Coordinates of C-alpha atoms and ligand atoms in Angstrom, one line a residue:
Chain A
X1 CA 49.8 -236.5 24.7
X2 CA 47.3 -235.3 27.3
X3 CA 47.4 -232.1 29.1
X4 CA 49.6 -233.8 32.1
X5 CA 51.8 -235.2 30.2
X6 CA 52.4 -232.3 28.2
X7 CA 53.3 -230.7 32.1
X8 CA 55.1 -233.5 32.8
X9 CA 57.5 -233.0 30.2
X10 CA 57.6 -229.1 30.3
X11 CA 58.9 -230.0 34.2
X12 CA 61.4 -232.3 32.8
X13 CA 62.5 -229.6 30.0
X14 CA 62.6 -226.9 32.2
X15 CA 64.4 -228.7 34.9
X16 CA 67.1 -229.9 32.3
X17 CA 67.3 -226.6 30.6
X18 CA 68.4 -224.9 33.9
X19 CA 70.9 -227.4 34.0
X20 CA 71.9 -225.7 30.7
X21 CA 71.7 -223.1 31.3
X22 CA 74.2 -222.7 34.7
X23 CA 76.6 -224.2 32.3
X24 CA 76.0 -221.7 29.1
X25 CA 76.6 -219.0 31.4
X26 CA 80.3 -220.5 31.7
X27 CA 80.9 -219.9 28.5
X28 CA 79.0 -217.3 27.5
X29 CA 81.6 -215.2 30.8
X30 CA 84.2 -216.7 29.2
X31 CA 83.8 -215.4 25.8
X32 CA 82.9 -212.3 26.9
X33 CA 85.9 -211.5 28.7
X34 CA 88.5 -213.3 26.6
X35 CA 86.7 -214.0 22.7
X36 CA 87.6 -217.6 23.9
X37 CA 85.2 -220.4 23.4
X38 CA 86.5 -222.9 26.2
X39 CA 86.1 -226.1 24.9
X40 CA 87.5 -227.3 28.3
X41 CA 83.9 -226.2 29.8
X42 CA 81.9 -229.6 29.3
X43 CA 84.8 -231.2 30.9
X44 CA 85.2 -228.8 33.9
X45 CA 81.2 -230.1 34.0
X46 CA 82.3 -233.8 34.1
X47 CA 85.1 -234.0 36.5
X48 CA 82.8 -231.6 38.8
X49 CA 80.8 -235.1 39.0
X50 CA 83.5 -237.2 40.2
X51 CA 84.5 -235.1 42.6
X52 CA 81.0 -235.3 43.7
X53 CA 81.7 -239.1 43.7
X54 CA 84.6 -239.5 45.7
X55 CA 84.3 -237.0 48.4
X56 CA 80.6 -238.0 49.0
X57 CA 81.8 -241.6 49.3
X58 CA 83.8 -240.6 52.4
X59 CA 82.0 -237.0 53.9
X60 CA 78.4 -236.5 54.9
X61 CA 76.7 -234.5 52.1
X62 CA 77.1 -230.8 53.0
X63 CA 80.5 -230.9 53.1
X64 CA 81.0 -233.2 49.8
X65 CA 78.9 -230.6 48.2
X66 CA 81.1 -228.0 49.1
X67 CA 84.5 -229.8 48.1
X68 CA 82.7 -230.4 45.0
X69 CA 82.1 -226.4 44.5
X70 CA 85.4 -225.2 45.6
X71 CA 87.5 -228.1 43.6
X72 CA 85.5 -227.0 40.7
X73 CA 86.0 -223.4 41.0
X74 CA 89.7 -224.1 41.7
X75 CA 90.1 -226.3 38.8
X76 CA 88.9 -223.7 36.4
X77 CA 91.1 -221.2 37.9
X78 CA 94.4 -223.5 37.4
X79 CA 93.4 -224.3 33.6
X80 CA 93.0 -220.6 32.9
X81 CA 96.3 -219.8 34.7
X82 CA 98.6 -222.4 33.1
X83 CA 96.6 -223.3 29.9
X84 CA 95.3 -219.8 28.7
X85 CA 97.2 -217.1 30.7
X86 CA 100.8 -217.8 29.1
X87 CA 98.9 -217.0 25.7
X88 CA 97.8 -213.8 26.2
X89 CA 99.3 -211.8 23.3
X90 CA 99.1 -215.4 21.4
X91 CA 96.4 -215.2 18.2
X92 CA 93.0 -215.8 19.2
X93 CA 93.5 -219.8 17.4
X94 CA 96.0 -221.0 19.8
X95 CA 94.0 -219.9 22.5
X96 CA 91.3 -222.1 21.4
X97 CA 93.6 -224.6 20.6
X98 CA 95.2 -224.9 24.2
X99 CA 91.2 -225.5 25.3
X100 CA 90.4 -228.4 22.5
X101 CA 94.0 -229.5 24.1
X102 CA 92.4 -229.1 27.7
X103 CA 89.2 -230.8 26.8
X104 CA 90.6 -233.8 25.5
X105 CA 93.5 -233.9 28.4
X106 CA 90.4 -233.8 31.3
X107 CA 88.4 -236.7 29.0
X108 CA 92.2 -238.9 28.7
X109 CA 92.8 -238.1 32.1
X110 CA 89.5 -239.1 33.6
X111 CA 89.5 -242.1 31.8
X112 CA 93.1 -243.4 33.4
X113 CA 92.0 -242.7 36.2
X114 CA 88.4 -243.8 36.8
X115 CA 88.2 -246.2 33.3
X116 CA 85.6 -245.7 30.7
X117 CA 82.7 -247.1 32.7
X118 CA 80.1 -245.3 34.2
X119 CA 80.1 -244.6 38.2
X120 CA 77.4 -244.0 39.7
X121 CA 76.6 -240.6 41.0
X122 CA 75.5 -240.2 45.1
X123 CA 71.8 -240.3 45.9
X124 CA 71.8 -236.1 47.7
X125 CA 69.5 -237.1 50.4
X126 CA 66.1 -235.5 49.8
X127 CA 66.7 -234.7 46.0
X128 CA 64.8 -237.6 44.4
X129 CA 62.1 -237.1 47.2
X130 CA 59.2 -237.4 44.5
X131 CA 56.7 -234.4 45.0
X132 CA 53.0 -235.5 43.7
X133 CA 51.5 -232.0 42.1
X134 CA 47.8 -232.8 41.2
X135 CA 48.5 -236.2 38.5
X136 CA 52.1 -235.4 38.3
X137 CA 54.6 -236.9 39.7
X138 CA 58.1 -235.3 40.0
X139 CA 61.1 -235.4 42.4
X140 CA 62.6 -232.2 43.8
X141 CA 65.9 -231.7 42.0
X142 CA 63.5 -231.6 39.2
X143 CA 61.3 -228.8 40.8
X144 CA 64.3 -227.2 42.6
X145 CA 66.9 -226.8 39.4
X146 CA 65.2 -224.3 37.3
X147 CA 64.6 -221.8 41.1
X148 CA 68.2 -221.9 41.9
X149 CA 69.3 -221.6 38.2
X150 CA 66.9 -218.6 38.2
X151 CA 68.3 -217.2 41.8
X152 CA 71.6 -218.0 40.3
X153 CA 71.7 -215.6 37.5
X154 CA 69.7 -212.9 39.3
X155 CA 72.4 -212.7 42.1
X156 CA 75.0 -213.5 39.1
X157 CA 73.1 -210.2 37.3
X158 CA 73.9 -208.2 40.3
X159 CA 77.4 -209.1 40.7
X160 CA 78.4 -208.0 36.9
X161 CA 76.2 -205.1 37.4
X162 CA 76.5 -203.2 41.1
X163 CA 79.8 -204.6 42.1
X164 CA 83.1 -203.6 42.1
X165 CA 84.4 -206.8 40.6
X166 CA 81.8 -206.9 37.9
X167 CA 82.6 -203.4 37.4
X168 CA 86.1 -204.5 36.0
X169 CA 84.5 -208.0 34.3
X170 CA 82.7 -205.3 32.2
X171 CA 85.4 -203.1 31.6
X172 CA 87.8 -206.0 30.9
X173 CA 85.4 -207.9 28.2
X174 CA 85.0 -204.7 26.9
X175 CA 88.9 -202.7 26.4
X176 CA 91.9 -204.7 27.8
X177 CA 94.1 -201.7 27.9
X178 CA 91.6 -199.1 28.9
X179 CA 90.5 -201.4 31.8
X180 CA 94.5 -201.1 32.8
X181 CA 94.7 -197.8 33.0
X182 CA 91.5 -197.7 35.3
X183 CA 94.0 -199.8 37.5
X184 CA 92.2 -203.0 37.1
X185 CA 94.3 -206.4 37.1
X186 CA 93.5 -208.2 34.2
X187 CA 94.9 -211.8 36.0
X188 CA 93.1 -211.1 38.7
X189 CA 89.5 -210.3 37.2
X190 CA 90.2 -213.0 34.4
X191 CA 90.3 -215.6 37.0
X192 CA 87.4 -214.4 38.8
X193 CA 85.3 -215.0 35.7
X194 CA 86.8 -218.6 35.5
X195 CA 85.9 -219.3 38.7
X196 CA 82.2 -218.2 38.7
X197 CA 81.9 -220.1 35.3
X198 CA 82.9 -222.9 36.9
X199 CA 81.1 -222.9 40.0
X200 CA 78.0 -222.5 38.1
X201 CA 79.2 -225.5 36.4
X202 CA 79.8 -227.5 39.4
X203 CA 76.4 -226.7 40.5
X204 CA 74.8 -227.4 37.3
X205 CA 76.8 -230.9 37.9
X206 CA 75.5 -231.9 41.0
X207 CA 71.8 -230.4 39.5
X208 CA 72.2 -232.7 36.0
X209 CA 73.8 -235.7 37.8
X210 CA 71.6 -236.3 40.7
X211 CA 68.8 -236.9 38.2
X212 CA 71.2 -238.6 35.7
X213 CA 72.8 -240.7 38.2
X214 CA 76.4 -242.3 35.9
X215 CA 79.4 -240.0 35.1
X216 CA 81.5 -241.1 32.5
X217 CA 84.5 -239.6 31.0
X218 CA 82.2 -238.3 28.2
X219 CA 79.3 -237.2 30.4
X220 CA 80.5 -233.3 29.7
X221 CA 80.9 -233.8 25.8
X222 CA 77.7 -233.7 24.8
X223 CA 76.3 -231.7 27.6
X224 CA 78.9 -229.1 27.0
X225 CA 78.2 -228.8 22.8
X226 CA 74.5 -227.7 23.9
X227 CA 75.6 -225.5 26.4
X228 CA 77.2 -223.5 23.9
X229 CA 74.7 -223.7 21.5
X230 CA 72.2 -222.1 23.8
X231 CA 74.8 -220.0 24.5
X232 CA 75.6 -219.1 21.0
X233 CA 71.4 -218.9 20.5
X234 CA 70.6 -216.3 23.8
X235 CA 73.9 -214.6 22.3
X236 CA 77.5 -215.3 23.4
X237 CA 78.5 -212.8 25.3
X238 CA 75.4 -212.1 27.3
X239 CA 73.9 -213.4 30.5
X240 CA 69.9 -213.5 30.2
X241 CA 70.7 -215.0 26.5
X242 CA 72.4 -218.0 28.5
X243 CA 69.9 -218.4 30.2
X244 CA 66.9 -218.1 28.0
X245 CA 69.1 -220.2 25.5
X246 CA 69.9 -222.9 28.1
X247 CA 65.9 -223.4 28.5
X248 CA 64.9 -223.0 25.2
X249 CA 67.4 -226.2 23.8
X250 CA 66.1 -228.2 27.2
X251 CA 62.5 -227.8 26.5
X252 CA 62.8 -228.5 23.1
X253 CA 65.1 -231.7 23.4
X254 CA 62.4 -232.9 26.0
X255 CA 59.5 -232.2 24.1
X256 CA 61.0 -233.7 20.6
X257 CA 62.0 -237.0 22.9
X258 CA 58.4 -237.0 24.2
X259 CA 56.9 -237.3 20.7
X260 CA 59.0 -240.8 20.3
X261 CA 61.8 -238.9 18.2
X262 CA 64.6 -239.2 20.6
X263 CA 67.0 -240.2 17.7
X264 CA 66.7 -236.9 16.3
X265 CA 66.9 -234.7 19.8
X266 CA 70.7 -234.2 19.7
X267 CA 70.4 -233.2 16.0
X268 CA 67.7 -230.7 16.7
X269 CA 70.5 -228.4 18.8
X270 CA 72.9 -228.2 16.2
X271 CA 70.0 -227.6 13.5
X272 CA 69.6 -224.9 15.9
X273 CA 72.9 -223.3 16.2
X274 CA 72.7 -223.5 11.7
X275 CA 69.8 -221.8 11.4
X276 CA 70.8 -218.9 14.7
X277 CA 73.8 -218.4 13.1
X278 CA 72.1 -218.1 9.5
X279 CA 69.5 -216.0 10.3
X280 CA 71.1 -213.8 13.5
X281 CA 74.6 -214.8 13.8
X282 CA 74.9 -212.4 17.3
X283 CA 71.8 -214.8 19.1
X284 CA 69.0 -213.1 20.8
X285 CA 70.7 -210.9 22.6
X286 CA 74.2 -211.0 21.4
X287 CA 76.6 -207.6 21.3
X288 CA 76.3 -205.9 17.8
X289 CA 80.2 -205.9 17.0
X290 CA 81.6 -208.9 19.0
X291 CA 85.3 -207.7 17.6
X292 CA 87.0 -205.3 19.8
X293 CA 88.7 -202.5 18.0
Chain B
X1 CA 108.8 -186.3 39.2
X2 CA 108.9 -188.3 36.2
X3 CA 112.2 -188.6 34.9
X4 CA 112.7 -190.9 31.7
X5 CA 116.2 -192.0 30.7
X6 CA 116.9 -193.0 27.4
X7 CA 113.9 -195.2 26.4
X8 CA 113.8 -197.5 24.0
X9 CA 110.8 -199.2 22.9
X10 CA 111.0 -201.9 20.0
X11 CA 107.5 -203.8 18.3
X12 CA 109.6 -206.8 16.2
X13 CA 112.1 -205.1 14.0
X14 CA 110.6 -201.4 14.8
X15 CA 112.2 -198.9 16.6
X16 CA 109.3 -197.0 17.5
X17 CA 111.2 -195.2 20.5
X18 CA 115.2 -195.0 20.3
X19 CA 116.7 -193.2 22.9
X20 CA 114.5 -190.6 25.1
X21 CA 115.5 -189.1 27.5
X22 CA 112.9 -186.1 28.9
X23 CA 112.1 -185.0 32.9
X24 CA 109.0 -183.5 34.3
X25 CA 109.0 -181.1 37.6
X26 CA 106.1 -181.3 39.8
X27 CA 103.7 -178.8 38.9
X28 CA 104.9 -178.1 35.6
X29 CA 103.2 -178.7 32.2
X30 CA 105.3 -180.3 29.7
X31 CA 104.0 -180.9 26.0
X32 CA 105.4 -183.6 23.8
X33 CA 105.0 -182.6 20.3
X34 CA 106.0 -184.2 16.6
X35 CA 104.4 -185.4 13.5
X36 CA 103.1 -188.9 12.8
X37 CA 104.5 -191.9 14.4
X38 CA 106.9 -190.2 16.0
X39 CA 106.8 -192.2 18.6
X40 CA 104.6 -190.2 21.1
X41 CA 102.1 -192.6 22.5
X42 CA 104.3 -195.1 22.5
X43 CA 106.4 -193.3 25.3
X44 CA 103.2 -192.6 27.6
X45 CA 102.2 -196.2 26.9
X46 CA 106.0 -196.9 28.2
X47 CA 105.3 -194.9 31.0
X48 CA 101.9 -196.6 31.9
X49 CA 102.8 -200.1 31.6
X50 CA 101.3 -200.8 28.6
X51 CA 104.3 -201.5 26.1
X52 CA 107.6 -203.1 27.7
X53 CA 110.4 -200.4 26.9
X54 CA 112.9 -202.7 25.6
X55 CA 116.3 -200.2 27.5
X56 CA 116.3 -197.7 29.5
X57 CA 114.9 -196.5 32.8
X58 CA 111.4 -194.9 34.0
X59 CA 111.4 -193.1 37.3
X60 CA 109.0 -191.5 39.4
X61 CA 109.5 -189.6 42.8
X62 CA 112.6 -191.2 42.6
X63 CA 111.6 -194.5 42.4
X64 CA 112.5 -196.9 39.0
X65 CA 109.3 -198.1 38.1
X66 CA 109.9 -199.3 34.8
X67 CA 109.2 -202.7 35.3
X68 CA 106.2 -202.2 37.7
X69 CA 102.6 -202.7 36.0
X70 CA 99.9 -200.6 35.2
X71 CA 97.8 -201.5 38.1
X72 CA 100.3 -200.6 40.6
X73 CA 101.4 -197.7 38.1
X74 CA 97.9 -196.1 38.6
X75 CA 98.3 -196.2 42.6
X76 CA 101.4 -194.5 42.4
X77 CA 99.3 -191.3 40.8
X78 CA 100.1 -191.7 37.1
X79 CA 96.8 -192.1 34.9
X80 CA 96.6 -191.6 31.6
X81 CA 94.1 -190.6 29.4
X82 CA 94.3 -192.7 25.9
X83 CA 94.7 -191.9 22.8
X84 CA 91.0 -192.4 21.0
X85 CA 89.7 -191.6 24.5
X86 CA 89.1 -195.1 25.1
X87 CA 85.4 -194.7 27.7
X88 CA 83.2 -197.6 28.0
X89 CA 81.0 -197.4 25.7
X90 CA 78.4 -199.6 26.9
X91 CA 78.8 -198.2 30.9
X92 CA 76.8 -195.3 31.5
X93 CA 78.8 -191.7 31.7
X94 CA 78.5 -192.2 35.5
X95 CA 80.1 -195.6 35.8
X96 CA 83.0 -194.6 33.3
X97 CA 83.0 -191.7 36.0
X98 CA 83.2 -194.0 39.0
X99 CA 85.7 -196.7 36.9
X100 CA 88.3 -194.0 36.9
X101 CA 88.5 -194.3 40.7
X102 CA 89.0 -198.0 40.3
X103 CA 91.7 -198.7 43.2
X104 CA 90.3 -196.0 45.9
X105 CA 88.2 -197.2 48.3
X106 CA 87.3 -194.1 49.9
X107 CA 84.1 -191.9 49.4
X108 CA 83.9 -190.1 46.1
X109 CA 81.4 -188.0 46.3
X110 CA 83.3 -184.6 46.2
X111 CA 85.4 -186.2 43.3
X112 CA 82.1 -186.8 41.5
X113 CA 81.1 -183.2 42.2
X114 CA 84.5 -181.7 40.9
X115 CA 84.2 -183.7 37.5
X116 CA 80.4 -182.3 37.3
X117 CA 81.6 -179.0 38.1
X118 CA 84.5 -179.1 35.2
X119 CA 82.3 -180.4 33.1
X120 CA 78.4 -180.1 33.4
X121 CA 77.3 -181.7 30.4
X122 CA 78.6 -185.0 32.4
X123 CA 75.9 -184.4 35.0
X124 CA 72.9 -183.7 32.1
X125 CA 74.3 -186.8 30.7
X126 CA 74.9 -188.9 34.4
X127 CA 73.0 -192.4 32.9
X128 CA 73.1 -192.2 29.6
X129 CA 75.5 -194.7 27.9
X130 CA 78.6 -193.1 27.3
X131 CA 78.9 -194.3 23.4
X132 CA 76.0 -192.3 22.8
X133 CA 77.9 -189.0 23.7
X134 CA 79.4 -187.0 21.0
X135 CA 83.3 -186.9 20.4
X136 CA 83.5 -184.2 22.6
X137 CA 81.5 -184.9 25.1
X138 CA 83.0 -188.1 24.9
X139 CA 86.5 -186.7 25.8
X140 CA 85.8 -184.5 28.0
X141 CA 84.3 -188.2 30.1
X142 CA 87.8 -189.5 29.4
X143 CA 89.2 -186.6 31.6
X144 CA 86.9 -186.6 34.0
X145 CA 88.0 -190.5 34.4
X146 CA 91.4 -190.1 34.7
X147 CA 91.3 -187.0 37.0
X148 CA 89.0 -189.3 39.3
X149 CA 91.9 -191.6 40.2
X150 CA 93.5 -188.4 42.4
X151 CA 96.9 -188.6 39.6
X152 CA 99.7 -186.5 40.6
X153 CA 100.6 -186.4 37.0
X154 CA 98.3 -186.4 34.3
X155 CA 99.6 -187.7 31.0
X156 CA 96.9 -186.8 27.9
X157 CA 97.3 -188.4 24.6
X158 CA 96.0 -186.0 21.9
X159 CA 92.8 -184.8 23.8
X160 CA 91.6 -182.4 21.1
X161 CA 91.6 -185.1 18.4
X162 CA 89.0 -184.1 15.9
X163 CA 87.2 -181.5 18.4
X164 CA 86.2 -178.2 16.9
X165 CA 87.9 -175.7 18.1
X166 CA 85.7 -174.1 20.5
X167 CA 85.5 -177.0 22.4
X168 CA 89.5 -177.7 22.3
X169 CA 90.0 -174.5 23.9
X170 CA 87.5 -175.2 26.5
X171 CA 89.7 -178.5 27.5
X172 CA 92.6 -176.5 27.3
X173 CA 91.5 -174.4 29.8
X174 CA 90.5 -177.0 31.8
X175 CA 93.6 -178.7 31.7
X176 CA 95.2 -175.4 32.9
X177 CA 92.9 -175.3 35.8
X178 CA 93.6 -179.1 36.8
X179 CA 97.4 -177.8 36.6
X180 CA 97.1 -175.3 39.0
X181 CA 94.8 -177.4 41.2
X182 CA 98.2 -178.8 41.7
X183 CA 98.2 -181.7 38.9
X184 CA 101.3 -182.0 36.8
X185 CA 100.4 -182.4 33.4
X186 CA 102.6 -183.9 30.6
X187 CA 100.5 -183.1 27.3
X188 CA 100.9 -185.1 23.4
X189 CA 99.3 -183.1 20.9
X190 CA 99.3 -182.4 17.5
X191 CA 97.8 -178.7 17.6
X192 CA 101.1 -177.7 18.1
X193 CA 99.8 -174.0 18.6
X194 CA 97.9 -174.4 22.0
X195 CA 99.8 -177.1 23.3
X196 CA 103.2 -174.6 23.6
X197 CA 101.1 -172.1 24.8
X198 CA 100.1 -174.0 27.1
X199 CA 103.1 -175.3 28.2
X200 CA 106.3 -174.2 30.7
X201 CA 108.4 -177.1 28.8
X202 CA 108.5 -178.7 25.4
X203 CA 110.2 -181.4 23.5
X204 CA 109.8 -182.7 20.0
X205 CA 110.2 -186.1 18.9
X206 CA 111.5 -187.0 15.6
X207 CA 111.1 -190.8 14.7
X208 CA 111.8 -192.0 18.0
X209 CA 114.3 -189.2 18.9
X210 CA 114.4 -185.9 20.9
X211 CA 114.9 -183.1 18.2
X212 CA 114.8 -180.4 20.3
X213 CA 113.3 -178.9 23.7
X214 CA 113.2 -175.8 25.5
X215 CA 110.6 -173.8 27.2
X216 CA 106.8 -173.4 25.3
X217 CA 107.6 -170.2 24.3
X218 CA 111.5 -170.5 22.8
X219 CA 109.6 -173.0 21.1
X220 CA 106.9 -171.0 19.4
X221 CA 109.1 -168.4 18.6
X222 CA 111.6 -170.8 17.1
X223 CA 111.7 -170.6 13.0
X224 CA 112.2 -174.4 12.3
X225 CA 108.9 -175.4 14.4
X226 CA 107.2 -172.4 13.2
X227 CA 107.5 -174.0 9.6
X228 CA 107.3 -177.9 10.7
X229 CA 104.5 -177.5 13.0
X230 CA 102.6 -174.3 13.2
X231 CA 102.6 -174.1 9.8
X232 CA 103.7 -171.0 9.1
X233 CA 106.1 -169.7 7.1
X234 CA 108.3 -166.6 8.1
Ligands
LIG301 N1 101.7 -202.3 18.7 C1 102.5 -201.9 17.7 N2 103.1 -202.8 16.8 C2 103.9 -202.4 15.8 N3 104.3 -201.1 15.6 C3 103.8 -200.2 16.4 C4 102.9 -200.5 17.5 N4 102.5 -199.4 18.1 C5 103.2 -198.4 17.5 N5 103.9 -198.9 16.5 C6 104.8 -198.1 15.6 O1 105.6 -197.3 16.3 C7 105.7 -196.0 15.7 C8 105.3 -194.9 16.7 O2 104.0 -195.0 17.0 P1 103.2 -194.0 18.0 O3 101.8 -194.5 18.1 O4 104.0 -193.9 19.2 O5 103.3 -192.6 17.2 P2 102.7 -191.2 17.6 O6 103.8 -190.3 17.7 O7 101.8 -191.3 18.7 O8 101.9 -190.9 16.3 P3 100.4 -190.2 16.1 O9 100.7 -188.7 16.2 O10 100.0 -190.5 14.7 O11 99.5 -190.7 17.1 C9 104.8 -196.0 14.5 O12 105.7 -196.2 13.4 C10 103.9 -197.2 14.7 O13 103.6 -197.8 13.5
LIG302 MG1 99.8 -191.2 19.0

């Protein structure tokens, strides 16, 4: 490997890790503010691309983006409200049971409804413009996907931070009850952090897709099991861990394919959630005692 | 003000709460006292929306509110400090300040400035995280939280829970000057002593049950809590 091909595929890693990482931060909310791991996540990813697919076939491409965003973001909230909310005081198992439930109802329903073959995903005019820096050769979605992912989690940082809202995602992922007596609605600020989780995932859909260019019913499977795993490796539970974890698996998938050992690229990740949860079970950055007293 | 009416609260097969019936005048503070799961907490918790009661009725400024949750329980001017203090540990002591006044939208500057002036360690301390304060300090956040929420009544579950006892006086006091700032205060504690002093009104519980009332001092004076709770013996 020469010195631009070795860039080359750095671009490609980094490109697909912010992809990654948009969608570990879905999870890595999620956890935080109910101890759930929401299996339904990768799907919430995949269905994000056919909606991509159907309202681009019959809207210019602004506004298909933006159906694609807010059907996303109102998807997540509805699974949250009828699949998760009713179990509230339910163990922590059945929770995650209702979201294997969801995952495999969004893959079953998607393939009813669109069959098991692969559609093709929109050409976003402009993306796959390929941008020639000195003797490589990229397109933009490639160059554009790790800025936004990085703009992304700095605005995201701010939110859960210096606002109100974030205030209460905070308190909420932190003391149920005590967040309650501040006066904060759990429903409300539960949905909330569904519904960023899943717009990042929806943009992280159009991001991964555009250079992917099929959605299948299983698109999200896959996809989503890393996402976790980088989530699980930055530290569930915390934002920058998403995102350095999200960029850490998609560099290292790209490089290991880049060497001619594709076969064992998908392995690699799970040899890397072994080994995190071996050696530093809490990730990189992950909350000392993830139970809540 | 606060008028409860025969409460019951049940977890499963527990009665934790029976039939408890107590009232709280504006301006007054009343002190609910009685040994181990008795069922104190689990009546403010009733109160605050936490638990369900499973009978019975709550009401506040003449309004049932029961049934209401404890969002909307908070707006109405009831705030209660937990049991175990309950701060954020990982929010500095100035958010856990600000968090209190969750639903105002107003300025709170002079708020701020009241807390700092109640308690000034809270202003030395302004950005450090709040689990690194001591138990007292710690407390003494939890107070300054709920008072930021403006509260017409204050309810305090066991605030001087392993405090030494210079600094549970010092709350004490505090608490008295928050009551005549115009805050009604209805007090659990298990320091038995200070709490009646404290108090215009008491009531003990009993496993689930009102035992007996009557003002702070009858109370004190009375031989059978004298023995029960004050440990003293005649
Ligand atoms: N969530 C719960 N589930 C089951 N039982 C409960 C629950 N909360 C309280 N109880 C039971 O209800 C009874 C009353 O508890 P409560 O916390 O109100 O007591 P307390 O008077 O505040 O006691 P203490 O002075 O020790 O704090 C206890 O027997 C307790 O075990
Ligand atoms: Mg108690």
């Amino acid at each position: 490997m020469n010195i631009n091909q070795f860039l080359q595929h750095a671009l490609t890693g980094i490109s697909v890790g912010g992809c990654y990482a948009l969608i570990a931060i879905g999870y890595t909310l999620v956890y935080g503010i109910l101890r759930l791991i929401n299996f339904a996540h990768g799907d919430i990813f995949m269905i994000a691309g056919y909606f991509m697919i159907f309202s681009f076939a019959v809207m210019p491409f602004p506004i298909a983006i933006l159906v694609t965003l807010v059907a996303t973001t109102v998807l997540g909230i509805l699974i949250e409200k009828f699949a998760y909310s009713p179990l509230r005081q339910a163990p922590r198992m059945s929770v995650m049971i209702s979201a294997i439930g969801v995952s495999y109802l969004l893959q079953n329903l998607a393939t009813y409804l669109f069959t098991a073959l692969p559609k093709a995903y929109p050409a976003i005019p402009g993306l796959k413009q390929v941008i020639k820096i000195g003797d490589i050769s990229t397109s933009l979605v490639t160059i554009l996907t790790p800025v936004i992912t990085i703009l992304l989690v700095v605005l995201l940082l701010w939110l859960v931070n210096k606002t109100k809202i974030g205030m209460a995602m905070r308190a909420v992922s932190r003391d149920y009850e005590a967040a309650s007596l501040m006066g904060i609605k759990l429903n409300k600020t539960i949905s909330f952090t569904f519904a960023i989780g899943s717009l990042l995932a929806a943009i992280g859909s159009i991001l991964y897709f555009t250079d992917r260019m099929t959605v299948f019913p299983f698109s999200g499977s896959l996809p989503g099991l890393k996402c976790f795993v980088a989530a699980v490796f930055g530290g569930i539970g915390s934002i920058p861990g998403a995102l350095l974890g999200g960029f850490f698996i998609g560099i290292c998938e790209t490089i290991i394919k880049a060497v001619g050992l594709s076969t064992f690229s998908d392995a690699f990740t799970f040899i890397v959630l072994i080994v995190m949860l071996l050696i530093k079970p809490t990730g990189l950055f992950g909350e000392k005692n993830i139970d809540k007293v | 003000m606060l008028k409860v009416e025969n409460l019951k609260v049940n977890f499963g097969g527990i009665e934790a709460v029976k039939d408890i019936s107590f009232e709280v005048n504006e301006g007054e503070i009343v002190t609910l006292i009685g040994s181990n799961g008795a069922g104190k907490s689990t009546t403010l918790r009733a109160i605050s929306g936490l638990v369900k009661p499973s009978d019975g009725k709550i009401i506040f400024e003449g309004e049932d509110i029961t049934k209401i949750g404890s969002s909307e329980i908070v707006s109405k001017g009831i705030t209660l400090c937990p049991e175990g203090r309950r701060i954020f540990p990982d929010m500095t002591v100035l958010e856990n300040i600000k968090i209190g006044a969750y639903l105002r939208n107003d300025d709170l500057t002079n708020d701020i400035e009241k807390c700092h002036r109640l308690f000034p360690i809270l202003k030395e301390r302004e950005n450090q995280l709040a689990g690194t304060l001591s138990g007292g300090e710690q407390q003494m956040l939890a107070v300054a939280r709920s008072l930021m929420s403006r509260p017409k009544i204050m309810m305090l579950d066991e605030p001087s829970l392993g405090l030494a006892p210079l600094i549970v006086k010092d709350i004490f006091n505090i608490l008295k000057e928050i009551n005549e700032e115009g805050v009604t205060i209805l007090l659990i504690e298990q320091n038995a002593n200070m709490a009646l002093r404290l108090a215009d009104k008491a009531y003990v519980l009993e496993t689930g049950t009102i035992a007996m009332q009557g003002t702070g001092k009858e109370l004190l004076d009375n031989p059978k809590i004298k023995e029960a709770y004050l440990g003293k013996k005649n």
